mmCIF file of C-alpha atoms in Angstrom:
data_model
loop_
_atom_site.group_PDB
_atom_site.id
_atom_site.type_symbol
_atom_site.label_atom_id
_atom_site.label_comp_id
_atom_site.label_asym_id
_atom_site.label_seq_id
_atom_site.Cartn_x
_atom_site.Cartn_y
_atom_site.Cartn_z
ATOM 1 C CA MET A 255 21.913 24.504 -3.606
ATOM 2 C CA PRO A 256 24.941 25.767 -5.564
ATOM 3 C CA ALA A 257 24.645 26.845 -9.196
ATOM 4 C CA THR A 258 25.911 24.393 -11.674
ATOM 5 C CA SER A 259 27.089 25.550 -14.991
ATOM 6 C CA THR A 260 28.183 23.157 -17.569
ATOM 7 C CA ILE A 261 30.073 25.657 -19.680
ATOM 8 C CA SER A 262 32.558 28.361 -18.892
ATOM 9 C CA LEU A 263 32.396 31.993 -20.145
ATOM 10 C CA SER A 264 34.812 34.855 -19.969
ATOM 11 C CA LYS A 265 34.018 37.949 -17.986
ATOM 12 C CA ALA A 266 33.488 39.939 -21.285
ATOM 13 C CA GLU A 267 30.984 37.278 -22.448
ATOM 14 C CA LYS A 268 29.219 37.431 -19.053
ATOM 15 C CA SER A 269 29.159 41.176 -19.022
ATOM 16 C CA TYR A 270 27.580 41.289 -22.666
ATOM 17 C CA ILE A 271 24.813 38.918 -21.578
ATOM 18 C CA GLN A 272 23.923 40.652 -18.369
ATOM 19 C CA THR A 273 24.028 44.066 -20.107
ATOM 20 C CA GLY A 274 21.788 42.946 -22.774
ATOM 21 C CA ILE A 275 19.203 41.655 -20.101
ATOM 22 C CA LEU A 276 19.329 44.811 -18.098
ATOM 23 C CA SER A 277 19.191 47.156 -21.133
ATOM 24 C CA ASP A 278 15.982 49.063 -22.160
ATOM 25 C CA PRO A 279 14.715 47.434 -24.216
ATOM 26 C CA PRO A 280 16.258 44.103 -23.230
ATOM 27 C CA PHE A 281 18.267 42.182 -25.717
ATOM 28 C CA ARG A 282 18.840 38.435 -25.767
ATOM 29 C CA ALA A 283 21.042 36.607 -28.375
ATOM 30 C CA ASP A 284 18.102 34.705 -29.913
ATOM 31 C CA GLY A 285 15.811 37.702 -30.100
ATOM 32 C CA ARG A 286 13.199 36.591 -27.412
ATOM 33 C CA SER A 287 11.659 38.847 -24.813
ATOM 34 C CA LEU A 288 12.467 38.350 -21.055
ATOM 35 C CA ARG A 289 9.266 36.249 -20.550
ATOM 36 C CA ALA A 290 9.316 34.365 -23.778
ATOM 37 C CA TYR A 291 9.942 30.447 -23.978
ATOM 38 C CA ARG A 292 11.749 28.717 -26.799
ATOM 39 C CA SER A 293 9.555 26.082 -28.732
ATOM 40 C CA VAL A 294 8.466 23.400 -26.400
ATOM 41 C CA GLU A 295 7.647 19.899 -28.004
ATOM 42 C CA LEU A 296 5.842 17.148 -26.045
ATOM 43 C CA GLU A 297 4.988 13.589 -26.907
ATOM 44 C CA THR A 298 3.453 10.873 -24.761
ATOM 45 C CA GLY A 299 3.589 7.113 -24.935
ATOM 46 C CA VAL A 300 7.188 7.032 -26.048
ATOM 47 C CA ALA A 301 8.159 3.966 -24.008
ATOM 48 C CA LEU A 302 6.060 0.938 -25.012
ATOM 49 C CA LEU A 303 6.760 -1.119 -21.777
ATOM 50 C CA ALA A 304 6.072 1.564 -19.267
ATOM 51 C CA ASN A 305 2.807 2.260 -17.549
ATOM 52 C CA GLY A 306 3.145 5.928 -18.727
ATOM 53 C CA SER A 307 5.830 7.988 -20.528
ATOM 54 C CA ALA A 308 6.596 11.214 -22.116
ATOM 55 C CA ARG A 309 9.352 13.213 -23.878
ATOM 56 C CA VAL A 310 9.830 16.950 -23.751
ATOM 57 C CA SER A 311 12.119 19.063 -25.594
ATOM 58 C CA ILE A 312 12.890 22.807 -25.202
ATOM 59 C CA GLY A 313 14.550 24.839 -28.089
ATOM 60 C CA ARG A 314 14.369 22.298 -30.804
ATOM 61 C CA GLU A 315 12.693 22.507 -34.121
ATOM 62 C CA GLY A 316 11.112 19.138 -33.942
ATOM 63 C CA ILE A 317 11.128 15.927 -32.057
ATOM 64 C CA ASN A 318 13.642 14.243 -34.402
ATOM 65 C CA SER A 319 15.888 17.210 -34.765
ATOM 66 C CA GLY A 320 18.985 17.954 -32.712
ATOM 67 C CA GLY A 321 20.047 20.539 -30.123
ATOM 68 C CA GLY A 322 17.876 21.930 -27.255
ATOM 69 C CA THR A 323 17.044 20.477 -23.850
ATOM 70 C CA GLU A 324 15.467 17.036 -23.907
ATOM 71 C CA VAL A 325 14.213 14.969 -21.136
ATOM 72 C CA ILE A 326 12.418 11.543 -21.209
ATOM 73 C CA ALA A 327 10.199 10.337 -18.294
ATOM 74 C CA ALA A 328 8.728 6.932 -17.763
ATOM 75 C CA SER A 329 6.703 5.313 -14.950
ATOM 76 C CA LYS A 330 6.546 1.772 -13.894
ATOM 77 C CA LEU A 331 4.343 0.119 -11.289
ATOM 78 C CA GLU A 332 5.381 -2.613 -9.042
ATOM 79 C CA VAL A 333 3.665 -4.572 -6.266
ATOM 80 C CA GLU A 334 4.878 -3.992 -2.794
ATOM 81 C CA ASP A 335 4.177 -6.044 0.303
ATOM 82 C CA LEU A 336 3.236 -3.924 3.280
ATOM 83 C CA ASN A 337 5.179 -6.424 5.577
ATOM 84 C CA GLU A 338 8.330 -5.470 3.983
ATOM 85 C CA ASP A 339 8.998 -1.908 2.388
ATOM 86 C CA GLY A 340 5.404 -1.209 1.235
ATOM 87 C CA VAL A 341 3.357 1.746 2.527
ATOM 88 C CA GLU A 342 -0.454 1.700 2.966
ATOM 89 C CA GLY A 343 -1.969 3.425 -0.099
ATOM 90 C CA GLY A 344 1.176 3.060 -2.187
ATOM 91 C CA ARG A 345 4.012 5.409 -2.665
ATOM 92 C CA ILE A 346 6.116 7.279 -5.433
ATOM 93 C CA VAL A 347 9.870 7.244 -5.871
ATOM 94 C CA CYS A 348 11.472 9.610 -8.403
ATOM 95 C CA THR A 349 14.994 9.214 -9.827
ATOM 96 C CA VAL A 350 16.705 11.458 -12.331
ATOM 97 C CA SER A 351 19.622 10.339 -14.418
ATOM 98 C CA CYS A 352 21.927 12.589 -16.515
ATOM 99 C CA SER A 353 23.483 11.360 -19.729
ATOM 100 C CA PRO A 354 27.330 12.137 -19.672
ATOM 101 C CA ALA A 355 26.873 13.479 -23.283
ATOM 102 C CA ALA A 356 24.511 16.105 -21.898
ATOM 103 C CA TYR A 357 27.236 17.304 -19.454
ATOM 104 C CA PRO A 358 30.551 16.617 -21.085
ATOM 105 C CA HIS A 359 32.407 19.084 -18.887
ATOM 106 C CA LEU A 360 31.549 17.505 -15.724
ATOM 107 C CA THR A 361 33.504 14.892 -13.789
ATOM 108 C CA SER A 362 31.811 11.685 -12.847
ATOM 109 C CA ASN A 363 31.529 12.805 -9.217
ATOM 110 C CA ALA A 364 30.065 16.202 -10.110
ATOM 111 C CA LEU A 365 27.647 14.309 -12.520
ATOM 112 C CA ASP A 366 26.498 12.042 -9.562
ATOM 113 C CA GLU A 367 26.010 15.233 -7.423
ATOM 114 C CA LEU A 368 23.910 16.833 -9.875
ATOM 115 C CA GLN A 369 21.796 13.728 -10.307
ATOM 116 C CA GLU A 370 21.364 13.489 -6.666
ATOM 117 C CA ASP A 371 20.283 17.097 -6.360
ATOM 118 C CA ILE A 372 17.744 17.069 -9.142
ATOM 119 C CA SER A 373 16.372 13.730 -7.886
ATOM 120 C CA THR A 374 15.898 15.184 -4.449
ATOM 121 C CA ILE A 375 14.028 18.090 -5.618
ATOM 122 C CA LEU A 376 11.745 16.137 -7.818
ATOM 123 C CA HIS A 377 11.091 13.415 -5.293
ATOM 124 C CA GLN A 378 10.330 15.896 -2.461
ATOM 125 C CA THR A 379 7.861 17.615 -4.516
ATOM 126 C CA LEU A 380 6.001 14.751 -6.277
ATOM 127 C CA ALA A 381 6.108 12.399 -3.284
ATOM 128 C CA HIS A 382 4.398 14.816 -0.987
ATOM 129 C CA HIS A 383 1.117 13.658 0.573
ATOM 130 C CA SER A 384 -0.904 16.605 -0.860
ATOM 131 C CA LEU A 385 -0.420 15.234 -4.235
ATOM 132 C CA HIS A 386 -0.631 11.474 -3.540
ATOM 133 C CA PRO A 387 -3.127 9.573 -5.716
ATOM 134 C CA ASN A 388 -5.747 7.594 -3.994
ATOM 135 C CA ASN A 389 -5.632 4.653 -6.342
ATOM 136 C CA LEU A 390 -2.238 3.085 -5.584
ATOM 137 C CA GLY A 391 -3.662 0.766 -2.904
ATOM 138 C CA ILE A 392 -4.372 -2.869 -3.645
ATOM 139 C CA LEU A 393 -5.169 -4.747 -0.661
ATOM 140 C CA PRO A 394 -5.545 -2.823 2.604
ATOM 141 C CA GLY A 395 -2.988 -3.899 5.080
ATOM 142 C CA LYS A 396 -1.295 -6.185 2.560
ATOM 143 C CA LYS A 397 -0.256 -4.933 -0.750
ATOM 144 C CA SER A 398 0.074 -1.679 -2.697
ATOM 145 C CA TRP A 399 1.632 -0.282 -5.832
ATOM 146 C CA LEU A 400 5.035 1.354 -5.856
ATOM 147 C CA LEU A 401 5.311 3.911 -8.599
ATOM 148 C CA HIS A 402 8.796 4.311 -9.906
ATOM 149 C CA LEU A 403 9.169 7.565 -11.925
ATOM 150 C CA ASP A 404 12.471 7.473 -13.849
ATOM 151 C CA LEU A 405 13.719 10.496 -15.864
ATOM 152 C CA ILE A 406 16.792 10.868 -18.064
ATOM 153 C CA VAL A 407 18.267 14.146 -19.224
ATOM 154 C CA LEU A 408 19.507 13.383 -22.721
ATOM 155 C CA SER A 409 20.661 16.987 -23.499
ATOM 156 C CA ASP A 410 20.779 20.090 -21.504
ATOM 157 C CA ALA A 411 20.698 23.472 -23.552
ATOM 158 C CA GLY A 412 19.375 25.435 -20.479
ATOM 159 C CA ASN A 413 16.310 25.463 -18.297
ATOM 160 C CA VAL A 414 16.515 21.739 -17.399
ATOM 161 C CA PHE A 415 14.340 21.979 -14.299
ATOM 162 C CA ASP A 416 11.332 23.278 -16.242
ATOM 163 C CA ALA A 417 11.677 20.558 -18.848
ATOM 164 C CA ILE A 418 12.072 17.811 -16.049
ATOM 165 C CA PHE A 419 8.937 18.720 -14.299
ATOM 166 C CA MET A 420 6.995 19.032 -17.627
ATOM 167 C CA SER A 421 8.167 15.643 -18.530
ATOM 168 C CA ALA A 422 7.306 14.240 -15.144
ATOM 169 C CA ARG A 423 3.827 15.793 -15.277
ATOM 170 C CA ALA A 424 3.221 14.279 -18.799
ATOM 171 C CA ALA A 425 4.425 10.801 -17.733
ATOM 172 C CA LEU A 426 2.161 10.672 -14.707
ATOM 173 C CA TRP A 427 -0.768 12.099 -16.689
ATOM 174 C CA ASP A 428 -0.241 9.186 -19.115
ATOM 175 C CA THR A 429 0.175 6.590 -16.442
ATOM 176 C CA ARG A 430 -2.537 3.907 -16.222
ATOM 177 C CA VAL A 431 -3.013 1.881 -13.057
ATOM 178 C CA PRO A 432 -4.218 -1.670 -13.715
ATOM 179 C CA ARG A 433 -7.534 -2.497 -12.196
ATOM 180 C CA THR A 434 -7.381 -5.379 -9.670
ATOM 181 C CA ARG A 435 -9.878 -7.854 -8.310
ATOM 182 C CA ARG A 436 -9.554 -9.132 -4.798
ATOM 183 C CA ILE A 437 -9.581 -12.877 -4.420
ATOM 184 C CA THR A 438 -9.328 -15.511 -1.714
ATOM 185 C CA TYR A 439 -8.456 -19.150 -1.737
ATOM 186 C CA ARG A 440 -11.222 -21.035 0.055
ATOM 187 C CA ALA A 441 -11.297 -24.823 0.929
ATOM 188 C CA ARG A 442 -14.573 -26.279 1.883
ATOM 189 C CA LYS A 443 -14.941 -28.297 4.981
ATOM 190 C CA ASP A 444 -16.097 -31.877 5.040
ATOM 191 C CA HIS A 445 -18.419 -31.921 8.117
ATOM 192 C CA ALA A 446 -18.585 -35.794 8.173
ATOM 193 C CA GLU A 447 -14.841 -36.400 8.234
ATOM 194 C CA GLY A 448 -13.801 -33.124 9.903
ATOM 195 C CA GLN A 449 -11.183 -32.539 7.134
ATOM 196 C CA TYR A 450 -10.628 -29.758 4.634
ATOM 197 C CA HIS A 451 -10.205 -30.491 0.903
ATOM 198 C CA ILE A 452 -10.485 -28.790 -2.481
ATOM 199 C CA ASP A 453 -13.829 -28.838 -3.879
ATOM 200 C CA ALA A 454 -13.871 -30.306 -7.361
ATOM 201 C CA ASP A 455 -17.346 -29.128 -8.213
ATOM 202 C CA GLU A 456 -17.395 -27.415 -11.536
ATOM 203 C CA ASN A 457 -19.685 -24.761 -10.054
ATOM 204 C CA PHE A 458 -17.288 -23.861 -7.227
ATOM 205 C CA SER A 459 -13.965 -22.004 -7.708
ATOM 206 C CA GLY A 460 -11.184 -21.995 -5.341
ATOM 207 C CA PHE A 461 -10.799 -18.313 -6.376
ATOM 208 C CA ASP A 462 -14.272 -17.346 -5.327
ATOM 209 C CA THR A 463 -14.777 -13.603 -5.400
ATOM 210 C CA ARG A 464 -18.559 -13.730 -4.500
ATOM 211 C CA ARG A 465 -18.405 -14.726 -0.868
ATOM 212 C CA LEU A 466 -15.234 -13.059 0.322
ATOM 213 C CA ALA A 467 -14.828 -12.890 4.115
ATOM 214 C CA LYS A 468 -11.250 -11.428 3.774
ATOM 215 C CA ALA A 469 -9.234 -11.010 0.723
ATOM 216 C CA THR A 470 -5.941 -12.661 0.576
ATOM 217 C CA ASP A 471 -4.583 -11.951 -2.874
ATOM 218 C CA PHE A 472 -5.574 -10.137 -6.091
ATOM 219 C CA GLU A 473 -5.477 -10.723 -9.737
ATOM 220 C CA LEU A 474 -5.307 -8.119 -12.569
ATOM 221 C CA SER A 475 -8.395 -7.355 -14.539
ATOM 222 C CA ASP A 476 -6.621 -5.429 -17.305
ATOM 223 C CA TYR A 477 -3.548 -5.986 -19.455
ATOM 224 C CA TRP A 478 -0.411 -3.920 -18.759
ATOM 225 C CA ASP A 479 -1.371 -1.110 -21.129
ATOM 226 C CA GLU A 480 -4.943 -0.710 -19.773
ATOM 227 C CA GLY A 481 -6.249 0.512 -16.538
ATOM 228 C CA GLU A 482 -7.483 3.750 -15.038
ATOM 229 C CA VAL A 483 -5.591 7.112 -14.894
ATOM 230 C CA LEU A 484 -3.963 8.215 -11.709
ATOM 231 C CA ASP A 485 -6.299 9.741 -9.361
ATOM 232 C CA GLY A 486 -6.018 13.621 -9.328
ATOM 233 C CA ARG A 487 -3.686 13.780 -12.297
ATOM 234 C CA GLU A 488 -4.641 17.347 -12.809
ATOM 235 C CA ARG A 489 -2.879 18.360 -9.782
ATOM 236 C CA TRP A 490 0.620 17.418 -10.833
ATOM 237 C CA PRO A 491 2.785 20.488 -10.696
ATOM 238 C CA VAL A 492 4.815 22.501 -13.168
ATOM 239 C CA CYS A 493 8.056 24.410 -12.482
ATOM 240 C CA VAL A 494 9.031 27.850 -13.623
ATOM 241 C CA THR A 495 12.701 29.082 -13.164
ATOM 242 C CA LEU A 496 13.206 32.770 -12.673
ATOM 243 C CA ASN A 497 16.776 33.820 -13.649
ATOM 244 C CA VAL A 498 17.537 36.787 -11.632
ATOM 245 C CA ILE A 499 20.195 39.532 -12.489
ATOM 246 C CA SER A 500 19.907 42.633 -10.268
ATOM 247 C CA GLN A 501 16.317 43.529 -10.054
ATOM 248 C CA THR A 502 15.375 41.851 -13.286
ATOM 249 C CA HIS A 503 14.357 38.426 -13.975
ATOM 250 C CA TYR A 504 13.806 36.468 -17.102
ATOM 251 C CA LEU A 505 12.466 32.890 -18.169
ATOM 252 C CA ASP A 506 13.835 29.887 -20.154
ATOM 253 C CA ALA A 507 17.626 30.777 -19.979
ATOM 254 C CA THR A 508 20.016 29.184 -22.470
ATOM 255 C CA LEU A 509 23.097 27.579 -21.263
ATOM 256 C CA GLN A 510 25.270 30.689 -21.934
ATOM 257 C CA GLU A 511 22.610 32.821 -20.110
ATOM 258 C CA GLU A 512 22.645 30.452 -17.048
ATOM 259 C CA ALA A 513 26.430 30.878 -16.929
ATOM 260 C CA ALA A 514 26.097 34.633 -16.811
ATOM 261 C CA THR A 515 23.298 34.408 -14.052
ATOM 262 C CA LEU A 516 24.305 34.056 -10.374
ATOM 263 C CA LEU A 517 20.841 33.415 -8.956
ATOM 264 C CA ARG A 518 17.932 31.276 -10.125
ATOM 265 C CA LEU A 519 14.638 30.902 -8.215
ATOM 266 C CA LEU A 520 12.706 27.521 -8.848
ATOM 267 C CA LEU A 521 8.978 27.756 -8.173
ATOM 268 C CA VAL A 522 6.792 24.741 -8.419
ATOM 269 C CA TYR A 523 3.075 25.356 -8.630
ATOM 270 C CA SER A 524 -0.024 23.050 -8.771
ATOM 271 C CA PHE A 525 -3.322 24.268 -9.984
ATOM 272 C CA PRO A 526 -6.049 21.859 -8.580
ATOM 273 C CA PRO A 527 -9.540 22.063 -10.276
ATOM 274 C CA ASN A 528 -11.892 24.341 -8.336
ATOM 275 C CA SER A 529 -9.233 25.197 -5.795
ATOM 276 C CA PRO A 530 -6.752 28.154 -5.382
ATOM 277 C CA PRO A 531 -3.125 27.656 -6.723
ATOM 278 C CA SER A 532 -0.694 25.763 -4.367
ATOM 279 C CA LEU A 533 3.105 26.607 -4.100
ATOM 280 C CA CYS A 534 4.525 22.991 -3.845
ATOM 281 C CA GLY A 535 8.066 23.835 -3.536
ATOM 282 C CA MET A 536 10.675 26.717 -3.969
ATOM 283 C CA ARG A 537 14.475 26.491 -4.172
ATOM 284 C CA LEU A 538 17.307 29.175 -4.634
ATOM 285 C CA VAL A 539 19.935 28.037 -6.921
ATOM 286 C CA GLY A 540 23.142 30.143 -6.680
ATOM 287 C CA GLY A 541 25.332 31.950 -4.227
ATOM 288 C CA GLU A 542 23.865 35.544 -4.644
ATOM 289 C CA ASP A 543 21.647 36.890 -1.833
ATOM 290 C CA SER A 544 18.325 38.245 -2.543
ATOM 291 C CA ALA A 545 16.259 40.478 -0.249
ATOM 292 C CA LEU A 546 13.120 39.052 0.975
ATOM 293 C CA PRO A 547 10.886 41.696 -0.551
ATOM 294 C CA ASP A 548 12.255 40.812 -3.824
ATOM 295 C CA ILE A 549 11.578 37.138 -3.361
ATOM 296 C CA LYS A 550 7.933 37.947 -2.476
ATOM 297 C CA ASP A 551 7.509 39.734 -5.775
ATOM 298 C CA PHE A 552 9.136 36.922 -7.616
ATOM 299 C CA ILE A 553 6.726 34.461 -5.985
ATOM 300 C CA LYS A 554 3.844 36.609 -6.998
ATOM 301 C CA GLU A 555 4.870 36.931 -10.603
ATOM 302 C CA GLY A 556 6.025 33.400 -10.881
ATOM 303 C CA GLU A 557 2.467 32.106 -10.053
ATOM 304 C CA GLN A 558 1.219 33.853 -13.130
ATOM 305 C CA TYR A 559 4.025 32.420 -15.242
ATOM 306 C CA ALA A 560 3.363 28.939 -13.850
ATOM 307 C CA GLN A 561 -0.428 29.241 -14.582
ATOM 308 C CA GLU A 562 0.239 30.092 -18.162
ATOM 309 C CA LEU A 563 2.632 27.144 -18.628
ATOM 310 C CA PHE A 564 0.180 24.887 -16.872
ATOM 311 C CA ILE A 565 -2.760 25.790 -19.107
ATOM 312 C CA SER A 566 -0.682 25.293 -22.253
ATOM 313 C CA LEU A 567 0.699 22.042 -21.052
ATOM 314 C CA ASP A 568 -2.739 20.770 -20.018
ATOM 315 C CA ALA A 569 -4.087 21.600 -23.567
ATOM 316 C CA LYS A 570 -1.223 19.840 -25.152
ATOM 317 C CA LEU A 571 -1.765 16.665 -22.866
ATOM 318 C CA ARG A 572 -5.396 16.454 -23.792
ATOM 319 C CA GLU A 573 -4.576 16.762 -27.484
ATOM 320 C CA GLU A 574 -2.199 13.906 -26.972
ATOM 321 C CA ASP A 575 -4.883 11.800 -25.419
ATOM 322 C CA LEU A 576 -7.052 12.407 -28.467
ATOM 323 C CA ARG A 577 -4.224 11.706 -30.901
ATOM 324 C CA ARG A 578 -3.263 8.318 -29.270
ATOM 325 C CA LYS A 579 -7.003 7.305 -29.024
ATOM 326 C CA GLN A 580 -7.470 8.015 -32.717
ATOM 327 C CA LYS A 581 -4.412 6.184 -33.516
ATOM 328 C CA ALA A 582 -5.496 3.135 -31.501
ATOM 329 C CA TYR A 583 -8.982 3.328 -33.254
ATOM 330 C CA THR A 584 -7.329 3.389 -36.696
ATOM 331 C CA LYS A 585 -5.055 0.467 -35.937
ATOM 332 C CA PHE A 586 -7.914 -1.605 -34.593
ATOM 333 C CA ALA A 587 -10.137 -0.792 -37.679
ATOM 334 C CA ARG A 588 -7.366 -1.906 -40.085
ATOM 335 C CA SER A 589 -6.895 -5.102 -38.201
ATOM 336 C CA ARG A 590 -10.522 -6.146 -38.751
#
């Protein structure tokens, strides 16, 4: 995948940034160390009509302030018929859109290519069978859930892949799958006349869920904003981008730093509970070659960075769960 820079720097500017990264001690324009992230803000439940949603910003002073990289993700569940495009056990489809305001220097064709590249990376990672939730099925052999995960990049001030995977993980963590109840329509047989008819007895329901031989349809037990969390939501991965200059790498590059960096290594890691870490994906972005021994070292160090990011993000997501539960409780108490 070729490197894509939304800004253009002169040779002198690139040399200045590269010299600062390679100097001892390293120097970055914003004063951060090579391994330090800018401030990260996260909020869940930002799209009221979605089954799950989140907003992530990197490099902003607050959610309502300007600047930085900002991504919004939202999930929506749709019923699919297995006789058409549905898949047994359900499926996930990921799509990333980029606001033209986030990439003003790109042509429409270049923007389309960027969106396609990012969507492919995200979809191939999150739709892998090793991460598939077990609760996207509805009726075996008949119906299942199709989970649309849509993301939009509102602004890009660097490190957009990390922000995209963080927002995707947060939205999937926030997703609730409606509980369903299997039903079948049963008509009683009149043995005397040999005909079938609808029983009008008040004690008999045409939608009888107590004596099912084979379910033919389903009904929702929950409202749209209720349900159960996605199975295995702790497994959803995070991405860390290693920006490589010579034998040195650094994290969370700004736009100017990305323009001066010829090679980026995307590492996507999952940390399942009570299981060893899993490398879910890896992608080299840029045209500069890197020797295999260096890649192995980068992967080893990237796992440590990803685990630190994963732990921090997990703590924030659990904090968001508590905040929203408290908010819902307070709203309910005031309405009584």
